[in-house]
Short mmCIF file of C-alpha atoms and ligand atoms in Angstrom, two decimals:
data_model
loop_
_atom_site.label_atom_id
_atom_site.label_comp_id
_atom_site.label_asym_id
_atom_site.label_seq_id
_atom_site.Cartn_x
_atom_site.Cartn_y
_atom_site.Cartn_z
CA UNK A 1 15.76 -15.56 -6.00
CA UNK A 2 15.26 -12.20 -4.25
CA UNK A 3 15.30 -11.97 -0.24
CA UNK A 4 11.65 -9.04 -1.65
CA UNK A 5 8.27 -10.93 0.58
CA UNK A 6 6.76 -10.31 -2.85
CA UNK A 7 7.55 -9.16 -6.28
CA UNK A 8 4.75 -8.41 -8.72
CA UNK A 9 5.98 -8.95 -12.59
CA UNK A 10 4.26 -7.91 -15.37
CA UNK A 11 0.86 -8.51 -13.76
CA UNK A 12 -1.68 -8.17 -16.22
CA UNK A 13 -5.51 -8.87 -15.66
CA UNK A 14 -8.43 -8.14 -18.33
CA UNK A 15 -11.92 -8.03 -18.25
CA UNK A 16 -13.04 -8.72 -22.09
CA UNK A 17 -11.72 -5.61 -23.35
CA UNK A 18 -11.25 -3.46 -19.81
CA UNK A 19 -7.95 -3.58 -18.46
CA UNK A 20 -8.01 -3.70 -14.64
CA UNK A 21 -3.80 -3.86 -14.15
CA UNK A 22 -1.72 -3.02 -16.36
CA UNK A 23 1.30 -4.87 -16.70
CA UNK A 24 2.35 -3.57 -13.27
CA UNK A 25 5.56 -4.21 -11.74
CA UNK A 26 6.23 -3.64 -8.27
CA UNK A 27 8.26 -5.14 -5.65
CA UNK A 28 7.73 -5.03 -1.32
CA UNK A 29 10.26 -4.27 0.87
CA UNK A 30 11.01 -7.31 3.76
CA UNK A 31 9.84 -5.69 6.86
CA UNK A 32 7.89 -2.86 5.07
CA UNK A 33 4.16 -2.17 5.90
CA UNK A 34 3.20 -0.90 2.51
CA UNK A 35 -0.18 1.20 1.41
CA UNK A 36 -1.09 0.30 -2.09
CA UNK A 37 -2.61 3.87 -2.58
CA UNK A 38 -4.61 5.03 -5.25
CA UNK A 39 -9.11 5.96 -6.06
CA UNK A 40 -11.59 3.73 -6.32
CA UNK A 41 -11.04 1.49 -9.52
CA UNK A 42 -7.31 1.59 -9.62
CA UNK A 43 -7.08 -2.14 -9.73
CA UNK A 44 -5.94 -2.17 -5.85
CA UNK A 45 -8.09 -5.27 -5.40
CA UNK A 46 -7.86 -7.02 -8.44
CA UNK A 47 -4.36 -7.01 -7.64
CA UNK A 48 -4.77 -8.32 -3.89
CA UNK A 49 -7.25 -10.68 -5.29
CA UNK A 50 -4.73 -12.41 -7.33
CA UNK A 51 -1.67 -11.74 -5.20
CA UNK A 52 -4.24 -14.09 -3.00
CA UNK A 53 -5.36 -16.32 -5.65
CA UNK A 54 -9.13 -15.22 -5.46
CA UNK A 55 -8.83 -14.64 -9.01
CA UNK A 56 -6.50 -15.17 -11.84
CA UNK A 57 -4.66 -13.30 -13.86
CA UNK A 58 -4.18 -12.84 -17.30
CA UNK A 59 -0.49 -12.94 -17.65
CA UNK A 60 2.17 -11.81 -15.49
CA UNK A 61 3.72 -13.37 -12.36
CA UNK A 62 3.42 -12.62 -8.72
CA UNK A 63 5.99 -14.13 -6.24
CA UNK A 64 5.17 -14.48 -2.76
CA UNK A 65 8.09 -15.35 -0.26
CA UNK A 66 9.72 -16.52 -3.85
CA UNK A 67 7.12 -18.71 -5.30
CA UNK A 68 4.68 -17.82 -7.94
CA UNK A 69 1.26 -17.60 -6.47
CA UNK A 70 -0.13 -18.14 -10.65
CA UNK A 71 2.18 -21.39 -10.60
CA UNK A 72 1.80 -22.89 -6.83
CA UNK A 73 -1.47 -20.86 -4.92
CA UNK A 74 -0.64 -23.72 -2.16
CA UNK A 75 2.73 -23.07 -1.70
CA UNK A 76 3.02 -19.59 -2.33
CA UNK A 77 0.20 -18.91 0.53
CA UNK A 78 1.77 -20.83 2.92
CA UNK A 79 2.91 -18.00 5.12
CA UNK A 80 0.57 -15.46 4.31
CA UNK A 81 -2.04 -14.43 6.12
CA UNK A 82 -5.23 -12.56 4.42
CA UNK A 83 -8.15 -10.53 4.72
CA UNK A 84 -9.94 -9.65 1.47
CA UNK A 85 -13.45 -8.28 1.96
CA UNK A 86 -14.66 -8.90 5.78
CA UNK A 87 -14.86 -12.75 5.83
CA UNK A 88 -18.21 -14.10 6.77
CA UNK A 89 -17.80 -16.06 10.17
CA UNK A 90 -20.42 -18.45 12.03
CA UNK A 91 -22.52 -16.10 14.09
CA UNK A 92 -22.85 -18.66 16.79
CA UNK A 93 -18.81 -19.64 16.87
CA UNK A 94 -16.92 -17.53 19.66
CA UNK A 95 -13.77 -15.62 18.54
CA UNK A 96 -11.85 -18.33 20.33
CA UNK A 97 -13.93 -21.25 18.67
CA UNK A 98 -13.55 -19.37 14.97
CA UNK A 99 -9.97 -19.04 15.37
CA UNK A 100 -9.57 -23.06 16.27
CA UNK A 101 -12.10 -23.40 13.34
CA UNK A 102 -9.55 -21.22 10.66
CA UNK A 103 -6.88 -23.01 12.45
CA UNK A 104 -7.68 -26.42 11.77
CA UNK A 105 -8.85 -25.54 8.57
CA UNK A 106 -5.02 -24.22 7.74
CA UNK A 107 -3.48 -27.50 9.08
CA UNK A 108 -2.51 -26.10 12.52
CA UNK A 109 -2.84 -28.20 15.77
CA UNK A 110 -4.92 -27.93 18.81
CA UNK A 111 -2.04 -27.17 20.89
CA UNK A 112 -0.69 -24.48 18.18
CA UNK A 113 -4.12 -23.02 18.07
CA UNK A 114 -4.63 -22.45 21.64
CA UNK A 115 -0.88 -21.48 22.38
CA UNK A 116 -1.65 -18.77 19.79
CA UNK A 117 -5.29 -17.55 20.67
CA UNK A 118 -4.47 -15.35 23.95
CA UNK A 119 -1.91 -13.73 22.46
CA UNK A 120 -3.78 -12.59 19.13
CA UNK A 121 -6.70 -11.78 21.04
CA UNK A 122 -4.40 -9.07 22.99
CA UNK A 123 -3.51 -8.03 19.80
CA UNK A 124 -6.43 -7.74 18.19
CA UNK A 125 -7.81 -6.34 21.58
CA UNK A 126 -10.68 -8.91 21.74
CA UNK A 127 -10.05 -10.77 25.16
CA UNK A 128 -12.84 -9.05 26.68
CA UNK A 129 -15.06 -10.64 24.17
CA UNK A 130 -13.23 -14.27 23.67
CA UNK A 131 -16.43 -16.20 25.19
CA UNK A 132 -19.12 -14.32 23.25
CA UNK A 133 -20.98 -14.98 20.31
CA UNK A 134 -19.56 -13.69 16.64
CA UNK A 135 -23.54 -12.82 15.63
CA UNK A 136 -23.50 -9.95 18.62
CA UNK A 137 -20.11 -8.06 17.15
CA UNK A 138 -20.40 -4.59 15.23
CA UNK A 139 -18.48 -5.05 12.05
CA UNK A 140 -15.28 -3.81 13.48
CA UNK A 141 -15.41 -6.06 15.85
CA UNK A 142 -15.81 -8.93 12.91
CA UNK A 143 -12.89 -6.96 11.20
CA UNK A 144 -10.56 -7.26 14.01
CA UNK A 145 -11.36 -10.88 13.80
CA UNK A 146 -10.30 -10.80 10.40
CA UNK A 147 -7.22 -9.68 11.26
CA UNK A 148 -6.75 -12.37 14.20
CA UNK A 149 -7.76 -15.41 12.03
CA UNK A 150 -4.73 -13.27 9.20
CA UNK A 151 -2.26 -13.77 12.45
CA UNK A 152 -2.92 -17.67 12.80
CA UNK A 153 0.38 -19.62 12.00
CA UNK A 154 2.47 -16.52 12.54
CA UNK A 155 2.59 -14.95 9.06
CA UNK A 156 5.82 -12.76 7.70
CA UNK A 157 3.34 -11.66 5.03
CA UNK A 158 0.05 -10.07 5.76
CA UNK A 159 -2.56 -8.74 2.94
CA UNK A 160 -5.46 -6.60 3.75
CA UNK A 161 -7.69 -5.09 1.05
CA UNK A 162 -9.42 -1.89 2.69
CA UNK A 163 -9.33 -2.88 5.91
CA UNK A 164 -11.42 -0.16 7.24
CA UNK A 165 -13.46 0.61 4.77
CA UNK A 166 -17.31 0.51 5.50
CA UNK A 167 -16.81 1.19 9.36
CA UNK A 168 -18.09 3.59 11.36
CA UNK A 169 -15.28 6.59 12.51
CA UNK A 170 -14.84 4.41 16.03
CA UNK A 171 -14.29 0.94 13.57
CA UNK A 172 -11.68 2.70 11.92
CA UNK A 173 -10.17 3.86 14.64
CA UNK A 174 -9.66 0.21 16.44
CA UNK A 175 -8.32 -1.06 13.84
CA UNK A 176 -5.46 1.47 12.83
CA UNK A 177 -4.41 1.04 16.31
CA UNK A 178 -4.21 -2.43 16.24
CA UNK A 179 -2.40 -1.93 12.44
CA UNK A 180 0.01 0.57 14.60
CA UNK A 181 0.68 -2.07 17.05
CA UNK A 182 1.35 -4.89 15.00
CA UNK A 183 3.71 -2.43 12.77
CA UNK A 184 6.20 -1.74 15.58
CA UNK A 185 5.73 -5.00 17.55
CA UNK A 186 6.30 -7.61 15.00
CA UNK A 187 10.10 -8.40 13.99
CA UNK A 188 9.99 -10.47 10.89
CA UNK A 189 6.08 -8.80 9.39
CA UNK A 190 5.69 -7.11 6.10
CA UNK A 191 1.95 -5.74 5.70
CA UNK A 192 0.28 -4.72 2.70
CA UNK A 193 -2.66 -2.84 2.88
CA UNK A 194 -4.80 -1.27 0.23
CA UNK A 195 -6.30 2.39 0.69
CA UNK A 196 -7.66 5.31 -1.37
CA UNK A 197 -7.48 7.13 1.80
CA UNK A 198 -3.81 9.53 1.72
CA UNK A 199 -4.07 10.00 5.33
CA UNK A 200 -4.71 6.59 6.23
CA UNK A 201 -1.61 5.15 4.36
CA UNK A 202 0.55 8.58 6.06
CA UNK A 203 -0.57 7.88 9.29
CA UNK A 204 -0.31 3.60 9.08
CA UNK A 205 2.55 2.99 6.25
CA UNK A 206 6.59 3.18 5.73
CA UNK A 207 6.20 3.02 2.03
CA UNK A 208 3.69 4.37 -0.80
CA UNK A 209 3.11 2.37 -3.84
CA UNK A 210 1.08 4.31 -6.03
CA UNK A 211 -1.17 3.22 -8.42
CA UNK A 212 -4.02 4.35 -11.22
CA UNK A 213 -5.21 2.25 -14.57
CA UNK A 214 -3.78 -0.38 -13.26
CA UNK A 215 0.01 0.96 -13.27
CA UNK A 216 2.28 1.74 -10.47
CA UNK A 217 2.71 5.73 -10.78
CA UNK A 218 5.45 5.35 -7.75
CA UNK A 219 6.71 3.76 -5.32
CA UNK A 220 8.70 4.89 -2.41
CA UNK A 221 9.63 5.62 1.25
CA UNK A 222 6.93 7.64 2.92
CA UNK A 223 9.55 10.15 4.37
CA UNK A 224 10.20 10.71 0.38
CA UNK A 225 7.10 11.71 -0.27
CA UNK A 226 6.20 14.09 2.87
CA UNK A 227 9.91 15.30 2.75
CA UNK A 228 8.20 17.41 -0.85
CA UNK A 229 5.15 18.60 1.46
CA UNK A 230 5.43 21.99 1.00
CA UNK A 231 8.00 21.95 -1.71
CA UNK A 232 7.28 22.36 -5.49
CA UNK A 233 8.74 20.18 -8.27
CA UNK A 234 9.41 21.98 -11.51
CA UNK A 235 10.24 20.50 -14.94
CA UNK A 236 12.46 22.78 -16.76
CA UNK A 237 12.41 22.18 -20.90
CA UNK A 238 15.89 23.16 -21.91
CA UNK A 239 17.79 23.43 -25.55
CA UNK A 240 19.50 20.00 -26.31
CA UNK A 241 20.37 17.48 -23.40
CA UNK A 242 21.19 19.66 -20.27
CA UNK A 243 25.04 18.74 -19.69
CA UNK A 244 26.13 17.71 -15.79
CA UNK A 245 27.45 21.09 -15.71
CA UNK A 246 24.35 22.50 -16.44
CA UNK A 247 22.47 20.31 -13.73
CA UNK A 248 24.84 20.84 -10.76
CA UNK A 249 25.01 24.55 -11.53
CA UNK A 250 20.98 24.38 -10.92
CA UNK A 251 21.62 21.88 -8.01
CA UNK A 252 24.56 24.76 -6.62
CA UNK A 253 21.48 27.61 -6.16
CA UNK A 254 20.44 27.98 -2.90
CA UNK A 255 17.12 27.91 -2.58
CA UNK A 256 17.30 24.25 -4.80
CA UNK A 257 16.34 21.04 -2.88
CA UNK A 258 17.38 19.02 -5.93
CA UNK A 259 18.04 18.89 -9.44
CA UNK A 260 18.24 15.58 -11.82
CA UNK A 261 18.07 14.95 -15.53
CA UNK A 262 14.49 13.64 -16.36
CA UNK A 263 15.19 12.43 -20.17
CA UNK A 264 16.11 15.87 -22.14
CA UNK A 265 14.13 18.06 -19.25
CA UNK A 266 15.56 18.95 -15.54
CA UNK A 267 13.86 17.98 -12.50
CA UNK A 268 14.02 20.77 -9.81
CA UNK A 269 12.71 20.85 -6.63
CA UNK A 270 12.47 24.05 -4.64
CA UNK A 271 10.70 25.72 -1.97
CA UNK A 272 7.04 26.53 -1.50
CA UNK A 273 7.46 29.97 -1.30
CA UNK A 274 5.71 32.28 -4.05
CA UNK A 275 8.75 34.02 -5.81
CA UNK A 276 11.12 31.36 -6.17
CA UNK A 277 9.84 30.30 -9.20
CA UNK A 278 10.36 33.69 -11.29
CA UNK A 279 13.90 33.85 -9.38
CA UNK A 280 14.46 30.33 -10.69
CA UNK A 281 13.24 30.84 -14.30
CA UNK A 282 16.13 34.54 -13.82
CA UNK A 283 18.90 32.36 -12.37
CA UNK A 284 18.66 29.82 -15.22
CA UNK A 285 18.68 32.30 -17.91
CA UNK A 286 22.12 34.24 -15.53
CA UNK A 287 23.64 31.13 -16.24
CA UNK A 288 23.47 31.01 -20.04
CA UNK A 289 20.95 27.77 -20.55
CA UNK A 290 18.34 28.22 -22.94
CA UNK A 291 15.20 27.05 -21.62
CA UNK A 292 12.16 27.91 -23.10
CA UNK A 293 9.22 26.54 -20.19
CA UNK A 294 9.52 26.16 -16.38
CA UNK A 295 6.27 23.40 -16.13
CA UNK A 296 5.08 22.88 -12.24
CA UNK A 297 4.39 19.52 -11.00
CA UNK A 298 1.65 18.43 -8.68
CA UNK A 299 2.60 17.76 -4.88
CA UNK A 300 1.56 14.17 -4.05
CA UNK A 301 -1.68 15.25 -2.49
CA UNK A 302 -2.56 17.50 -5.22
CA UNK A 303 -1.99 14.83 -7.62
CA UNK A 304 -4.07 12.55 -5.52
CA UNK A 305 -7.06 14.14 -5.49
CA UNK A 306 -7.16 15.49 -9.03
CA UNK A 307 -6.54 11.72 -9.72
CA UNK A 308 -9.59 11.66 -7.65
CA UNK A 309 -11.71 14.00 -9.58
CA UNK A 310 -10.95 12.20 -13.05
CA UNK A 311 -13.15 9.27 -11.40
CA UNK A 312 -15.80 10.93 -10.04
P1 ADP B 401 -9.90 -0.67 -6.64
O1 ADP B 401 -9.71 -1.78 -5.66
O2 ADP B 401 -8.64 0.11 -6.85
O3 ADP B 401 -11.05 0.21 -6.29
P2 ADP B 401 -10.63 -2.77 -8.48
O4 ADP B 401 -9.42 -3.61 -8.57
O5 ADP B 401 -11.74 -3.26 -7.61
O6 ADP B 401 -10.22 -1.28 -8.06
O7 ADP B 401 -11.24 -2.55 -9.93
C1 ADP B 401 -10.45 -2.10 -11.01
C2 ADP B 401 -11.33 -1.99 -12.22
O8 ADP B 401 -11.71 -3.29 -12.67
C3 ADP B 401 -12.62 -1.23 -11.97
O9 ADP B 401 -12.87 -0.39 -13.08
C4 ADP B 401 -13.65 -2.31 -11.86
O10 ADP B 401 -14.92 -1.85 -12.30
C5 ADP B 401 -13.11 -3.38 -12.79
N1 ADP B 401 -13.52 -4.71 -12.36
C6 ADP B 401 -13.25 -5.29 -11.18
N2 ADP B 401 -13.79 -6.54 -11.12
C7 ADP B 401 -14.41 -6.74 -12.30
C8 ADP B 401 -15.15 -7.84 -12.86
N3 ADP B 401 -15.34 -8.98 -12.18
N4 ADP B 401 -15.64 -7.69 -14.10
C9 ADP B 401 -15.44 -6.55 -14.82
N5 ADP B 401 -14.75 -5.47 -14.35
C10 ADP B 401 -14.24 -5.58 -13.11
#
C-alpha cells in the first residue's frame, strides 16, 4: 500500500441520472495542505462528504491512511479529523466542556482530553473565551471550534469543506491565520480543504487539485501553477507527430519556457509579452515544421473564472 494520506480511485457518485463526480482519481501528498479548487457544483463536497462517510458513493474507492473509507468508515476515520458544514454545538457547553464532550464521544480519556485542550485552544486562538458559553460566539468563533474539536486525538489527516465560507471578512480572516499556523507548525499534518475561492487556496495551500463535473482537471504544486502567471501556454497543431528534434529545436528558442509533446500537438510555454507569439508562429515556420494553427491556452485564473461564468 502507498505511504499517499489518501488516494481517491475511481470515485463515482450519482444522483438518479446527475453525475456529481465523475470517476475521479486523485491522490494527496503526505504532508501536503491541499485546496480542492473548483465553482460552486463541482462535486467538492460530495467528494468530502464521502471521503468522510456522510454519504456514499456509487462506485469507486477512497483510501484514507490506506484503508477504504467505502469498506471500513470506522477504521479508515480513525485518524482523521473533520469539519463538514459548521457542526451544530450545545449553546450552553463551554469550548472546553464541548471539546471533553467530542472527546469522549471519539473514545479519548479525561486525562487525554484535558492534556490536549490548552494547547488547541492556543491554536485555535480561543483561550480568552475557554469559560464562556458556545450560544454567545459569532460563527467564526463556532468555526474555529470546528477546527479545535478536528484537532482532538492529534490527526495526520484533516478535512475541511469551505471552511470560511458564510463568514463575515473578519471570520475569514481568523481562520486563515489559524489554517497558516497549523500549516507550518504541525510536522506529521496533511490538510485538505475545499474552496472556489483562487486566492484563498494561493494564499493557504502547497498544492492545487482542480476540479469541474466532477473530474480532476489538474493537480499540482502551487509554485507550478503561479510559476505560468504571466506566461502564455500555446498548443501548436503540427503535420504528423512532431519528432524530438522538432520539440527541442522549439525548447532551444529563447524566449521558450518549455516545450513537450501533447499527443500529435506541441505544448509551448512562452512569455507574456505581446509579440512573441507572431515571432513564435515565424521561428517555427524558419525551422521547416509545418504547422498549420498556434491555439492559446487559458492561464489558470483565466480558466477559473470562465469555468466560473459557465455556472452562473
Ligand atoms: P461543490 O461542493 O463543488 O459546490 P457539490 O458536491 O455540493 O458541489 O454538488 C455537486 C453537484 O451535485 C451539484 O450540481 C449539486 O446540485 C448536486 N447535488 C449535491 N447533492 C445532491 C443531492 N443530495 N441530490 C441531488 N443532487 C445533488
Amino acid at each position: 500500500m502507498s505511504d499517499n494520506p489518501i488516494e481517491i480511485v475511481n470515485l463515482r457518485k450519482e444522483y438518479g441520472k446527475f453525475t456529481a463526480v465523475n470517476d475521479l482519481n486523485l491522490t494527496i501528498k503526505k504532508n501536503s495542505f491541499t485546496g480542492l479548487l473548483g465553482p460552486n457544483g463541482a462535486g467538492k463536497s460530495t467528494t468530502l462528504k464521502i471521503l468522510t462517510h456522510l454519504i456514499n458513493a456509487t462506485s469507486g474507492e477512497a483510501y484514507l491512511n490506506g484503508i477504504d473509507v467505502t469498506k471500513d468508515p470506522k477504521g479508515a476515520l480513525t485518524n482523521v479529523g473533520t469539519v463538514i458544514e459548521t457542526p451544530e454545538f450545545y449553546p450552553y457547553l463551554t469550548p472546553k466542556e464541548t471539546f471533553r464532550y467530542v472527546g469522549e464521544l471519539i473514545g479519548m480519556n479525561r486525562e487525554q482530553i484535558s492534556a490536549e485542550t490548552q494547547e488547541i485552544l492556543e491554536k485555535v486562538k480561543m483561550t480568552d473565551w475557554q469559560d464562556k458559553r458556545l450560544g454567545t460566539f459569532s460563527k467564526g468563533m463556532r468555526q474555529r471550534i470546528a477546527l479545535g474539536q478536528a484537532l482532538l486525538n492529534d490527526p495526520n489527516i484533516i478535512i475541511l469543506d469551505e471552511p470560511t465560507s458564510g463568514l463575515d471578512p473578519r471570520g475569514m480572516a481568523e481562520i486563515r491565520e489559524v489554517l497558516k499556523n497549523l500549516r507550518n507548525d504541525s510536522k506529521n499534518l496533511t490538510i485538505v480543504m475545499s474552496s472556489h475561492i483562487l486566492p484563498e487556496v494561493q494564499d493557504l495551500c502547497d498544492r492545487i487539485a482542480f476540479i469541474n463535473h466532477g473530474t480532476l482537471l489538474m493537480d499540482d504544486d502551487i509554485s507550478v501553477f503561479e510559476s505560468v502567471e504571466g506566461a502564455r501556454s500555446i498548443i501548436a497543431k503540427v503535420d504528423g507527430v512532431p519528432t524530438d528534434e522538432v520539440i527541442k529545436q522549439i525548447d532551444s528558442l529563447d524566449y521558450v519556457i518549455a516545450a513537450s509533446r501533447q499527443g500529435n500537438d506541441i505544448a509551448i510555454t512562452i512569455g507574456a509579452d505581446v509579440g512573441l507569439r507572431s515571432r513564435l508562429f515565424k521561428d517555427i515556420a524558419d525551422l521547416n515544421i509545418s504547422c498549420y494553427e498556434l491555439a492559446e491556452e487559458n492561464a489558470l485564473e483565466d480558466n477559473y473564472l470562465n469555468l466560473i461564468k459557465e455556472r452562473t
